[in-house]
Amino acid sequence: MQRSIILGCLSIAALFVCTGADAADKPKLIVQITVDQLRGDLPTRYYDRLGKGGFRYLWESGIVYRNAHHAHANTETIVGHATLATGAHPSAHGMIGNLWFDRETGFTTYNVEDPNYSLLTKGASVDANTEIDPTQRAARSEGRSPAAILVTTFSDELRSNTGGKAKVIGVSVKDRGAISMAGHTGTAYWFSKASGEFVTSSYYLDKYPDWVNTFNNTKPAQQFAGTSWELLHEQNSYLFGASDDREWESDIGGFGRTFPHSFGDGSSKYFTTWLTLSPPGDELVLDFAKRALVEEQLGQDAVTDYLSVSFSSTDYVGHVFGPSSLEAEDNILRLDRTLADLLAFVDQQVGLDNTLIVLSADHGGPDTPGYLNSLNIPAGYVDPDSWDKAAAIARIKEAFRIDGDLIAAYDHPYVYFSDAVKNKRKIDQQSLEAAVVEELSKFHGVSLAVSSSALRRGNLPDTDIYRAVVNNFNPKRSGEVFIVFEPNWFINDMEGLTVASTHGSPWSYDTYVPIVFAGAGLTARTVYRSVQTVDVAATLSAYMGIKPPSGSAGTPLVEVVAE
Ligand SMILES: [Zn+2]
């Protein structure tokens, strides 16, 4: 009896000690950094020229996963962000593409659009000037919210676990880069190209906090008027120093293909667009994130807070100039400085020992066909808009007695059939899909075509590519036929805008991303075993000792949680 009382006391003491140690070990802040289109090799490609405190700090003091991939086939921005945020595959979180055709409304839908929640800044519709982000043109309202994300994020679970006491903020140039990470319960801020300010929607707030108004009143974009994007170092010190002007690079509104890239006097309608497709886009996000950290007092009490910072310039630079360009090289060196600035600020305000940092990317990206062809690597562009007119599709129309269009739209990576076809009762949809799949599979540049009915039936070949397509399949949102292009073949036309390269495939250059956990007293380590981006949210949840997000398909990374 006495013995059991002693044991009981011991176990109570042990529990007390354990709980106390846990609370003391918890970081004050989690900073989740997502760099749009940061392919896994890019942070170390110019390692000898990186400064201190940015990539070098993360790579030399963190746990670095050098064999991390997205496990879904459509490697686009919202798809990757939502996967990192939720630890779920797109089949579960529902963000199957930047755009999809909504069968309930009958309209093409932009992932985070929501007519129920308008922007707090009047006239700041992000649609107003979207030359470089044409996916947003499809949005039919300026309202934005995370409503279409079907599962919880890690940040939601953190809020829920703490009774709403954990503060959660997401910041990005892109609405989808901020909204996805802030989840359903946090607050997201993004950059409006129309107003040159950071905005949010009525989903999150009724009015801006004073600090946001103060920040926006400084007209943050205008600091770049009259300046240019110039090289950080002597041009001949760059790997691509001798090849600035490449014919396949895009010239967006007169921004040019060579340095210096002038931002003009600030009056051009392209001004804010140019800022986002160059390092200033990231610098604006950095400045706003730093203000948010201070003003919202993140990491200042016993409850762990969460700040997501998503940097988009690398993505736009990759699209416009290609990842192997002088512009992309200079952008990485400048991003390194931006990261160093952010981490130094976090260190000063909260302490890096008290902060768990995680960095990854929403997707990688291909090199441009021009660059690859110059090295004799096969690559090229595909034009799905021409498919409906092809002789093979005409034969299918004849066989199924279809007048007019069969293929209504190609919203990457899906072929959607026209309404006329879908509503025609006499057509056996399954046979039609099978016929289209058979013909499209033979098309130049197409590696694989899979019909939705085949995906619903299952029993597909057990290969990485098929698994990636299945992970991307949501029956309510996916199109009739899923297309995988040949490696290094992709579309260069984004609704009228010609770009040099486009990601969005299940091939390794698009799925390969870095995953790095650092700070919070973690011990440096490089890990080469295969891990997936769904593991990030699972790891954060396990690290915090809270339940994983509702659709989580990841496994906690043992090197991080077993420290
Ligand atoms: Zn992109």
Coordinates of C-alpha atoms and ligand atoms in Angstrom, one line a residue:
M1 CA 0.0 0.0 0.0
Q2 CA 2.7 2.3 1.1
R3 CA 4.7 1.3 -2.0
S4 CA 1.8 2.1 -4.3
I5 CA 1.4 5.6 -2.8
I6 CA 5.1 6.2 -3.3
L7 CA 4.8 5.0 -6.9
G8 CA 1.7 7.3 -7.4
C9 CA 3.7 10.2 -6.0
L10 CA 6.5 9.4 -8.3
S11 CA 4.3 9.1 -11.3
I12 CA 2.6 12.4 -10.4
A13 CA 6.1 14.0 -10.0
A14 CA 7.2 12.5 -13.3
L15 CA 4.1 13.8 -15.0
F16 CA 4.7 17.2 -13.5
V17 CA 8.3 17.2 -14.6
C18 CA 7.4 15.9 -18.0
T19 CA 4.7 18.5 -18.6
G20 CA 6.9 21.3 -17.2
A21 CA 9.8 20.3 -19.5
D22 CA 7.5 20.1 -22.5
A23 CA 6.1 23.6 -21.9
A24 CA 9.5 25.0 -21.4
D25 CA 10.8 23.3 -24.6
K26 CA 8.0 24.6 -26.8
P27 CA 9.1 27.3 -29.2
K28 CA 7.6 30.7 -28.7
L29 CA 7.2 31.0 -32.4
I30 CA 7.0 28.9 -35.5
V31 CA 8.1 30.7 -38.7
Q32 CA 7.1 28.8 -41.9
I33 CA 8.9 30.1 -44.9
T34 CA 7.7 29.0 -48.4
V35 CA 9.6 30.1 -51.4
D36 CA 7.5 29.9 -54.6
Q37 CA 9.3 27.8 -57.3
L38 CA 12.4 27.2 -55.2
R39 CA 13.5 24.0 -56.8
G40 CA 15.5 21.7 -54.4
D41 CA 18.9 22.5 -56.1
L42 CA 18.6 26.3 -56.2
P43 CA 19.5 27.2 -52.6
T44 CA 23.0 25.7 -53.0
R45 CA 23.6 26.3 -56.7
Y46 CA 25.6 29.5 -56.0
Y47 CA 26.6 28.5 -52.5
D48 CA 30.1 30.1 -52.6
R49 CA 28.5 33.5 -53.2
L50 CA 25.8 33.3 -50.5
G51 CA 26.1 35.7 -47.6
K52 CA 25.8 34.8 -43.9
G53 CA 22.6 34.2 -42.0
G54 CA 20.3 33.3 -44.9
F55 CA 20.5 30.0 -46.8
R56 CA 23.9 29.3 -45.2
Y57 CA 22.4 29.6 -41.6
L58 CA 19.6 27.2 -42.6
W59 CA 21.7 24.7 -44.5
E60 CA 24.6 24.7 -41.9
S61 CA 22.6 24.7 -38.7
G62 CA 19.3 23.0 -39.6
I63 CA 18.1 19.6 -40.5
V64 CA 18.2 19.6 -44.3
Y65 CA 16.2 17.1 -46.4
R66 CA 17.8 16.9 -49.7
N67 CA 15.5 14.3 -51.2
A68 CA 12.1 15.9 -50.6
H69 CA 9.3 15.9 -53.2
H70 CA 5.7 16.8 -53.6
A71 CA 3.7 13.6 -54.1
H72 CA 1.0 15.1 -56.3
A73 CA 0.9 15.5 -60.1
N74 CA -0.2 19.1 -60.5
T75 CA 2.7 21.1 -59.0
E76 CA 1.1 24.5 -58.9
T77 CA 1.2 27.3 -56.3
I78 CA -2.0 26.7 -54.4
V79 CA -1.7 23.0 -54.6
G80 CA 1.8 23.0 -53.0
H81 CA 1.0 25.7 -50.5
A82 CA -2.2 23.8 -49.3
T83 CA -0.2 20.6 -49.1
L84 CA 2.5 22.2 -47.0
A85 CA -0.2 23.8 -44.8
T86 CA -2.4 20.8 -44.3
G87 CA -0.2 17.7 -44.7
A88 CA -3.0 16.4 -47.0
H89 CA -2.8 15.5 -50.6
P90 CA -4.9 17.6 -53.0
S91 CA -7.4 14.8 -53.3
A92 CA -8.3 15.6 -49.7
H93 CA -7.6 19.3 -49.3
G94 CA -9.4 20.0 -52.6
M95 CA -6.9 22.5 -54.0
I96 CA -6.3 20.5 -57.2
G97 CA -5.1 23.4 -59.3
N98 CA -4.9 27.2 -59.4
L99 CA -8.2 26.9 -61.4
W100 CA -10.8 24.3 -61.7
F101 CA -14.2 24.0 -63.3
D102 CA -16.9 24.0 -60.5
R103 CA -19.6 21.6 -61.6
E104 CA -22.1 23.0 -59.1
T105 CA -21.8 26.6 -60.3
G106 CA -20.9 25.9 -63.9
F107 CA -18.0 28.3 -63.8
T108 CA -14.2 28.2 -63.8
T109 CA -13.2 28.9 -60.2
Y110 CA -10.0 30.6 -58.9
N111 CA -8.9 28.7 -55.8
V112 CA -9.3 31.3 -53.0
E113 CA -12.1 33.4 -54.6
D114 CA -15.2 33.9 -52.4
P115 CA -17.8 36.5 -53.3
N116 CA -19.0 36.5 -49.7
Y117 CA -15.9 38.2 -48.4
S118 CA -14.9 41.4 -50.1
L119 CA -11.5 43.1 -49.8
L120 CA -11.3 45.7 -47.0
T121 CA -9.6 48.1 -49.4
K122 CA -12.0 49.4 -52.0
G123 CA -10.6 49.3 -55.5
A124 CA -7.8 46.9 -54.5
S125 CA -9.2 44.1 -56.6
V126 CA -6.2 42.0 -57.5
D127 CA -7.9 41.4 -60.8
A128 CA -7.3 44.9 -62.0
N129 CA -3.7 44.4 -63.2
T130 CA -2.9 40.7 -63.6
E131 CA -0.8 40.5 -66.7
I132 CA 1.7 38.4 -64.8
D133 CA -0.9 36.4 -62.8
P134 CA -3.5 35.5 -65.4
T135 CA -4.9 32.7 -63.3
Q136 CA -6.6 35.4 -61.2
R137 CA -8.4 36.7 -64.3
A138 CA -10.7 33.7 -64.0
A139 CA -11.9 34.9 -60.6
R140 CA -15.3 36.4 -60.9
S141 CA -15.2 38.3 -57.7
E142 CA -12.6 40.2 -55.8
G143 CA -13.6 38.4 -52.6
R144 CA -11.2 36.0 -51.0
S145 CA -11.3 33.4 -48.3
P146 CA -10.0 29.9 -47.4
A147 CA -13.5 28.4 -47.7
A148 CA -12.6 26.0 -50.6
I149 CA -9.8 24.4 -48.5
L150 CA -11.6 21.2 -47.4
V151 CA -9.4 20.3 -44.4
T152 CA -7.6 22.0 -41.5
T153 CA -4.1 23.4 -41.6
F154 CA -1.4 22.9 -39.0
S155 CA -2.0 26.6 -38.1
D156 CA -5.7 25.8 -37.5
E157 CA -4.8 22.9 -35.2
L158 CA -2.5 25.2 -33.3
R159 CA -5.2 27.7 -32.8
S160 CA -7.7 25.0 -31.9
N161 CA -5.4 23.4 -29.4
T162 CA -4.8 26.6 -27.6
G163 CA -8.4 27.7 -27.4
G164 CA -7.6 30.4 -30.0
K165 CA -4.8 31.9 -28.0
A166 CA -2.1 31.1 -30.5
K167 CA -1.7 34.0 -33.0
V168 CA -1.6 33.0 -36.6
I169 CA -0.6 35.3 -39.5
G170 CA 0.1 34.6 -43.1
V171 CA 1.8 37.0 -45.4
S172 CA 2.6 36.8 -49.2
V173 CA 2.6 38.8 -52.4
K174 CA 0.0 36.3 -53.6
D175 CA -3.4 36.0 -52.0
R176 CA -3.2 32.2 -52.3
G177 CA 0.3 32.1 -50.8
A178 CA -1.0 33.9 -47.6
I179 CA -4.6 32.5 -47.3
S180 CA -3.6 28.8 -47.6
M181 CA -1.0 29.0 -44.8
A182 CA -3.1 31.1 -42.4
G183 CA -5.8 28.4 -42.7
H184 CA -9.4 28.9 -41.6
T185 CA -8.6 30.5 -38.3
G186 CA -5.6 32.8 -38.8
T187 CA -5.3 36.2 -40.6
A188 CA -3.9 36.5 -44.1
Y189 CA -2.4 39.6 -45.7
W190 CA -1.3 39.9 -49.3
F191 CA -0.1 42.5 -51.8
S192 CA -2.6 44.2 -54.0
K193 CA -1.0 45.1 -57.4
A194 CA -3.9 47.4 -58.0
S195 CA -3.4 49.5 -54.8
G196 CA 0.3 48.8 -54.1
E197 CA -0.7 48.0 -50.5
F198 CA -1.2 44.9 -48.3
V199 CA -4.8 43.9 -48.1
T200 CA -7.1 41.4 -46.5
S201 CA -10.7 40.4 -46.8
S202 CA -13.8 40.7 -44.6
Y203 CA -13.4 36.9 -43.9
Y204 CA -10.6 37.8 -41.5
L205 CA -11.3 41.3 -40.2
D206 CA -13.9 44.0 -40.1
K207 CA -11.3 46.7 -40.4
Y208 CA -7.5 47.0 -40.6
P209 CA -5.5 47.2 -37.4
D210 CA -3.9 50.6 -37.0
W211 CA -0.4 49.2 -37.8
V212 CA -1.6 48.0 -41.2
N213 CA -3.0 51.4 -42.1
T214 CA 0.2 53.0 -40.9
F215 CA 2.3 50.6 -43.0
N216 CA 0.1 51.2 -46.1
N217 CA 0.1 55.0 -45.6
T218 CA 3.9 55.0 -46.2
K219 CA 3.1 53.9 -49.8
P220 CA 5.5 51.0 -49.5
A221 CA 5.7 50.3 -53.3
Q222 CA 6.7 53.9 -54.1
Q223 CA 10.1 53.5 -52.5
F224 CA 11.1 51.7 -55.8
A225 CA 9.9 54.4 -58.1
G226 CA 12.8 55.8 -60.1
T227 CA 15.0 52.8 -59.3
S228 CA 16.0 49.7 -61.2
W229 CA 16.7 46.1 -60.5
E230 CA 20.5 46.1 -60.8
L231 CA 23.0 43.3 -60.3
L232 CA 24.3 42.8 -56.8
H233 CA 27.8 42.1 -58.0
E234 CA 30.1 42.5 -61.0
Q235 CA 28.3 40.9 -64.0
N236 CA 31.4 38.7 -64.9
S237 CA 31.2 37.1 -61.4
Y238 CA 27.9 35.4 -62.3
L239 CA 27.5 31.9 -63.8
F240 CA 25.1 33.4 -66.3
G241 CA 27.0 36.7 -66.6
A242 CA 27.8 36.3 -70.3
S243 CA 24.2 35.3 -71.2
D244 CA 21.9 38.1 -70.0
D245 CA 19.9 38.5 -73.3
R246 CA 18.3 35.3 -74.2
E247 CA 15.6 35.3 -77.0
W248 CA 13.3 33.0 -75.0
E249 CA 13.0 35.4 -72.0
S250 CA 9.8 37.4 -71.8
D251 CA 9.6 41.2 -71.9
I252 CA 6.7 42.1 -69.6
G253 CA 5.3 45.5 -70.5
G254 CA 8.8 46.9 -71.3
F255 CA 10.6 45.5 -68.3
G256 CA 13.2 44.2 -70.7
R257 CA 15.4 41.1 -71.0
T258 CA 18.6 42.7 -69.7
F259 CA 19.9 44.5 -66.7
P260 CA 19.3 47.1 -65.4
H261 CA 15.5 46.5 -65.3
S262 CA 14.0 49.9 -64.7
F263 CA 10.8 50.3 -62.6
G264 CA 10.2 53.6 -64.3
D265 CA 8.8 56.6 -62.3
G266 CA 6.0 54.6 -60.7
S267 CA 3.3 55.7 -63.0
S268 CA 3.3 52.8 -65.4
K269 CA 0.3 50.4 -65.1
Y270 CA 3.0 47.7 -65.0
F271 CA 4.8 49.2 -62.0
T272 CA 3.5 47.0 -59.2
T273 CA 3.6 44.0 -61.5
W274 CA 7.3 44.6 -62.2
L275 CA 8.0 44.8 -58.5
T276 CA 6.5 41.4 -58.0
L277 CA 8.6 39.8 -60.8
S278 CA 11.8 41.0 -59.2
P279 CA 13.4 41.0 -55.7
P280 CA 11.4 44.1 -54.4
G281 CA 8.3 41.8 -54.2
D282 CA 10.0 39.7 -51.6
E283 CA 11.4 42.8 -49.9
L284 CA 7.9 44.3 -49.5
V285 CA 6.7 41.0 -48.0
L286 CA 9.7 41.0 -45.7
D287 CA 8.9 44.5 -44.4
F288 CA 5.3 43.7 -43.8
A289 CA 6.1 40.4 -42.1
K290 CA 8.5 42.2 -39.7
R291 CA 5.9 44.8 -38.8
A292 CA 3.3 42.0 -38.2
L293 CA 5.8 40.2 -35.9
V294 CA 6.3 43.3 -33.8
E295 CA 2.8 44.8 -33.8
E296 CA 0.9 41.5 -33.2
Q297 CA 3.5 40.6 -30.5
L298 CA 4.2 37.2 -32.1
G299 CA 6.4 34.9 -29.9
Q300 CA 6.1 37.2 -26.8
D301 CA 4.2 34.9 -24.4
A302 CA 4.0 31.3 -23.3
V303 CA 1.6 30.3 -26.1
T304 CA 3.4 29.3 -29.4
D305 CA 2.5 31.7 -32.3
Y306 CA 2.7 31.0 -36.0
L307 CA 4.0 33.3 -38.8
S308 CA 3.9 32.2 -42.4
V309 CA 6.0 34.1 -44.9
S310 CA 5.6 33.1 -48.6
F311 CA 8.0 34.7 -51.0
S312 CA 6.8 34.8 -54.7
S313 CA 9.6 36.6 -56.7
T314 CA 11.5 33.4 -57.4
D315 CA 8.4 32.0 -59.1
Y316 CA 7.8 35.0 -61.3
V317 CA 11.4 35.4 -62.2
G318 CA 11.5 31.7 -63.1
H319 CA 8.4 32.0 -65.4
V320 CA 9.6 35.2 -67.1
F321 CA 13.4 34.5 -67.5
G322 CA 13.8 30.9 -66.6
P323 CA 15.6 29.4 -63.5
S324 CA 18.9 29.3 -65.4
S325 CA 19.2 33.0 -66.2
L326 CA 21.2 35.9 -65.0
E327 CA 18.0 37.3 -63.4
A328 CA 17.2 34.1 -61.5
E329 CA 20.8 33.9 -60.3
D330 CA 20.8 37.5 -59.0
N331 CA 17.3 36.9 -57.5
I332 CA 18.6 33.9 -55.5
L333 CA 21.5 36.0 -54.1
R334 CA 19.0 38.7 -53.2
L335 CA 16.5 36.3 -51.7
D336 CA 19.4 35.0 -49.6
R337 CA 19.8 38.5 -48.2
T338 CA 16.1 38.8 -47.6
L339 CA 16.1 35.6 -45.7
A340 CA 19.1 36.7 -43.6
D341 CA 17.3 39.9 -42.8
L342 CA 14.1 38.1 -41.7
L343 CA 16.1 35.6 -39.6
A344 CA 18.2 38.3 -38.0
F345 CA 15.0 40.2 -37.1
V346 CA 13.3 37.1 -35.6
D347 CA 16.5 36.4 -33.6
Q348 CA 16.5 40.0 -32.3
Q349 CA 12.7 40.0 -31.4
V350 CA 12.2 36.4 -30.3
G351 CA 15.5 34.5 -30.5
L352 CA 16.2 31.8 -33.0
D353 CA 16.6 29.3 -30.1
N354 CA 13.0 30.0 -29.2
T355 CA 11.8 29.8 -32.8
L356 CA 11.2 26.8 -35.0
I357 CA 11.9 27.7 -38.6
V358 CA 10.7 25.5 -41.4
L359 CA 11.5 26.3 -45.1
S360 CA 10.1 24.6 -48.2
A361 CA 8.7 25.4 -51.6
D362 CA 5.3 25.0 -53.2
H363 CA 6.9 23.4 -56.2
G364 CA 10.1 23.4 -58.3
G365 CA 10.2 24.4 -61.9
P366 CA 11.6 23.4 -65.3
D367 CA 14.3 25.1 -67.2
T368 CA 13.2 26.8 -70.4
P369 CA 13.1 24.8 -73.6
G370 CA 15.5 27.4 -75.2
Y371 CA 18.1 26.8 -72.4
L372 CA 17.6 23.0 -72.5
N373 CA 17.8 22.9 -76.3
S374 CA 21.0 24.9 -76.2
L375 CA 22.5 21.9 -74.3
N376 CA 20.8 19.4 -76.6
I377 CA 18.2 18.3 -74.1
P378 CA 14.9 17.6 -75.7
A379 CA 12.2 20.2 -74.6
G380 CA 9.4 22.2 -76.1
Y381 CA 6.0 23.7 -75.8
V382 CA 2.6 22.1 -76.0
D383 CA -0.6 23.8 -77.3
P384 CA -3.7 22.2 -75.8
D385 CA -5.9 24.9 -77.3
S386 CA -5.4 23.4 -80.7
W387 CA -6.4 19.9 -79.6
D388 CA -10.2 20.3 -80.3
K389 CA -9.4 21.0 -83.9
A390 CA -7.2 18.0 -84.4
A391 CA -8.2 15.3 -86.9
A392 CA -8.2 12.6 -84.3
I393 CA -10.7 14.5 -82.1
A394 CA -12.8 15.3 -85.2
R395 CA -13.1 11.5 -85.8
I396 CA -14.3 11.0 -82.2
K397 CA -16.9 13.8 -82.7
E398 CA -18.1 12.0 -85.8
A399 CA -18.3 8.6 -84.1
F400 CA -20.2 10.1 -81.1
R401 CA -22.3 12.4 -83.3
I402 CA -21.1 15.5 -81.5
D403 CA -21.7 18.9 -83.1
G404 CA -19.5 21.8 -82.0
D405 CA -16.8 21.6 -79.4
L406 CA -15.9 18.4 -77.6
I407 CA -13.1 20.0 -75.5
A408 CA -14.5 23.1 -73.9
A409 CA -11.4 24.1 -71.9
Y410 CA -7.9 23.0 -70.8
D411 CA -7.5 24.3 -67.3
H412 CA -4.2 22.7 -66.5
P413 CA -3.9 19.8 -66.0
Y414 CA -7.4 18.9 -66.9
V415 CA -9.4 18.6 -70.1
Y416 CA -13.0 19.6 -69.6
F417 CA -15.6 18.5 -72.0
S418 CA -18.2 21.0 -73.3
D419 CA -21.6 21.2 -71.7
A420 CA -23.3 20.0 -74.9
V421 CA -21.3 16.8 -74.6
K422 CA -21.9 16.4 -70.9
N423 CA -25.6 17.0 -71.2
K424 CA -26.2 14.7 -74.2
R425 CA -27.8 11.7 -72.6
K426 CA -27.2 9.4 -75.6
I427 CA -23.4 9.6 -75.1
D428 CA -21.9 7.0 -72.9
Q429 CA -19.5 9.3 -71.0
Q430 CA -17.2 6.4 -70.0
S431 CA -16.7 5.3 -73.7
L432 CA -16.2 8.9 -74.8
E433 CA -13.6 9.6 -72.1
A434 CA -11.8 6.3 -73.1
A435 CA -11.8 7.4 -76.8
V436 CA -10.4 10.8 -76.0
V437 CA -7.8 9.3 -73.6
E438 CA -6.7 6.9 -76.3
E439 CA -6.2 9.7 -78.9
L440 CA -4.7 12.3 -76.6
S441 CA -2.2 9.8 -75.4
K442 CA -0.7 9.7 -78.9
F443 CA -0.5 13.5 -79.1
H444 CA 2.9 15.1 -79.4
G445 CA 4.1 16.2 -75.9
V446 CA 1.6 14.1 -74.0
S447 CA 3.1 11.4 -71.8
L448 CA -0.1 10.2 -70.1
A449 CA -3.8 10.9 -70.3
V450 CA -6.1 9.4 -67.6
S451 CA -9.9 9.7 -67.5
S452 CA -11.8 10.6 -64.4
S453 CA -13.9 7.5 -64.7
A454 CA -10.7 5.4 -64.7
L455 CA -9.5 7.3 -61.6
R456 CA -12.8 6.7 -59.9
R457 CA -12.7 3.0 -60.7
G458 CA -9.1 2.7 -59.4
N459 CA -7.0 -0.4 -60.1
L460 CA -4.4 1.8 -62.0
P461 CA -0.8 0.8 -62.6
D462 CA 1.2 1.1 -59.4
T463 CA 3.7 3.7 -60.6
D464 CA 4.9 7.0 -59.1
I465 CA 3.2 9.0 -61.8
Y466 CA -0.2 7.3 -61.5
R467 CA 0.0 7.6 -57.7
A468 CA 0.8 11.3 -58.1
V469 CA -2.3 11.7 -60.4
V470 CA -4.5 9.8 -57.9
N471 CA -3.2 12.1 -55.1
N472 CA -4.4 15.0 -57.2
F473 CA -7.8 13.7 -58.0
N474 CA -10.9 15.2 -56.3
P475 CA -14.1 13.9 -58.1
K476 CA -16.0 17.2 -57.5
R477 CA -13.4 19.4 -59.0
S478 CA -11.2 17.4 -61.4
G479 CA -11.8 17.5 -65.1
E480 CA -12.8 14.6 -67.5
V481 CA -9.2 13.8 -68.5
F482 CA -6.0 14.4 -66.5
I483 CA -3.0 15.2 -68.8
V484 CA 0.7 14.7 -68.0
F485 CA 3.0 16.2 -70.5
E486 CA 6.3 14.6 -71.6
P487 CA 9.2 15.6 -69.3
N488 CA 10.4 19.2 -70.2
W489 CA 7.3 19.8 -72.4
F490 CA 4.8 22.3 -71.1
I491 CA 2.5 25.1 -72.1
N492 CA 4.0 28.6 -72.5
D493 CA 0.7 30.4 -72.9
M494 CA -1.0 31.4 -69.7
E495 CA -4.2 32.9 -71.0
G496 CA -2.6 35.0 -73.6
L497 CA 0.6 35.8 -71.7
T498 CA 3.7 34.2 -73.2
V499 CA 6.1 33.0 -70.6
A500 CA 9.4 31.2 -70.8
S501 CA 8.6 28.3 -68.5
T502 CA 5.7 26.8 -66.6
H503 CA 5.7 24.2 -63.8
G504 CA 2.8 21.9 -63.0
S505 CA 4.0 18.4 -63.8
P506 CA 4.8 15.3 -61.7
W507 CA 8.3 15.2 -63.1
S508 CA 11.1 15.6 -60.6
Y509 CA 12.2 19.1 -61.6
D510 CA 8.7 20.2 -60.5
T511 CA 8.3 18.0 -57.4
Y512 CA 11.8 18.5 -56.0
V513 CA 11.9 21.0 -53.2
P514 CA 14.0 21.7 -50.1
I515 CA 12.6 21.0 -46.6
V516 CA 14.7 22.5 -43.8
F517 CA 13.9 22.7 -40.1
A518 CA 16.1 25.0 -38.1
G519 CA 16.3 27.0 -34.9
A520 CA 14.8 25.9 -31.6
G521 CA 18.1 24.2 -30.6
L522 CA 17.9 21.6 -33.5
T523 CA 21.2 19.9 -34.3
A524 CA 22.5 20.3 -37.9
R525 CA 22.0 17.3 -40.1
T526 CA 21.7 16.4 -43.8
V527 CA 19.2 13.7 -44.6
Y528 CA 19.0 11.9 -48.0
R529 CA 16.2 9.5 -47.4
S530 CA 13.0 10.1 -49.4
V531 CA 10.5 12.4 -47.7
Q532 CA 7.4 14.1 -48.9
T533 CA 6.0 17.6 -48.4
V534 CA 2.9 16.2 -46.6
D535 CA 5.4 15.3 -43.9
V536 CA 5.9 18.9 -43.0
A537 CA 2.6 19.6 -41.2
A538 CA 2.7 16.1 -39.6
T539 CA 6.1 17.0 -38.2
L540 CA 5.0 20.4 -36.9
S541 CA 2.0 18.8 -35.2
A542 CA 4.1 16.0 -33.6
Y543 CA 6.7 18.5 -32.5
M544 CA 4.0 20.5 -30.8
G545 CA 2.3 17.4 -29.4
I546 CA -1.0 18.3 -31.0
K547 CA -3.2 16.4 -33.3
P548 CA -2.4 16.4 -37.0
P549 CA -4.6 18.4 -39.5
S550 CA -7.8 16.6 -40.5
G551 CA -6.6 15.3 -43.9
S552 CA -3.0 14.6 -42.9
A553 CA -1.3 11.9 -44.9
G554 CA 2.2 12.7 -43.7
T555 CA 4.6 11.0 -41.3
P556 CA 6.5 13.1 -38.7
L557 CA 10.1 13.5 -39.7
V558 CA 11.9 11.5 -37.0
E559 CA 15.1 13.6 -37.2
V560 CA 13.1 16.7 -36.1
V561 CA 10.8 15.2 -33.5
A562 CA 13.2 12.8 -31.9
E563 CA 15.8 15.5 -31.1
Ligands
ZN1 ZN 4.4 29.8 -60.9

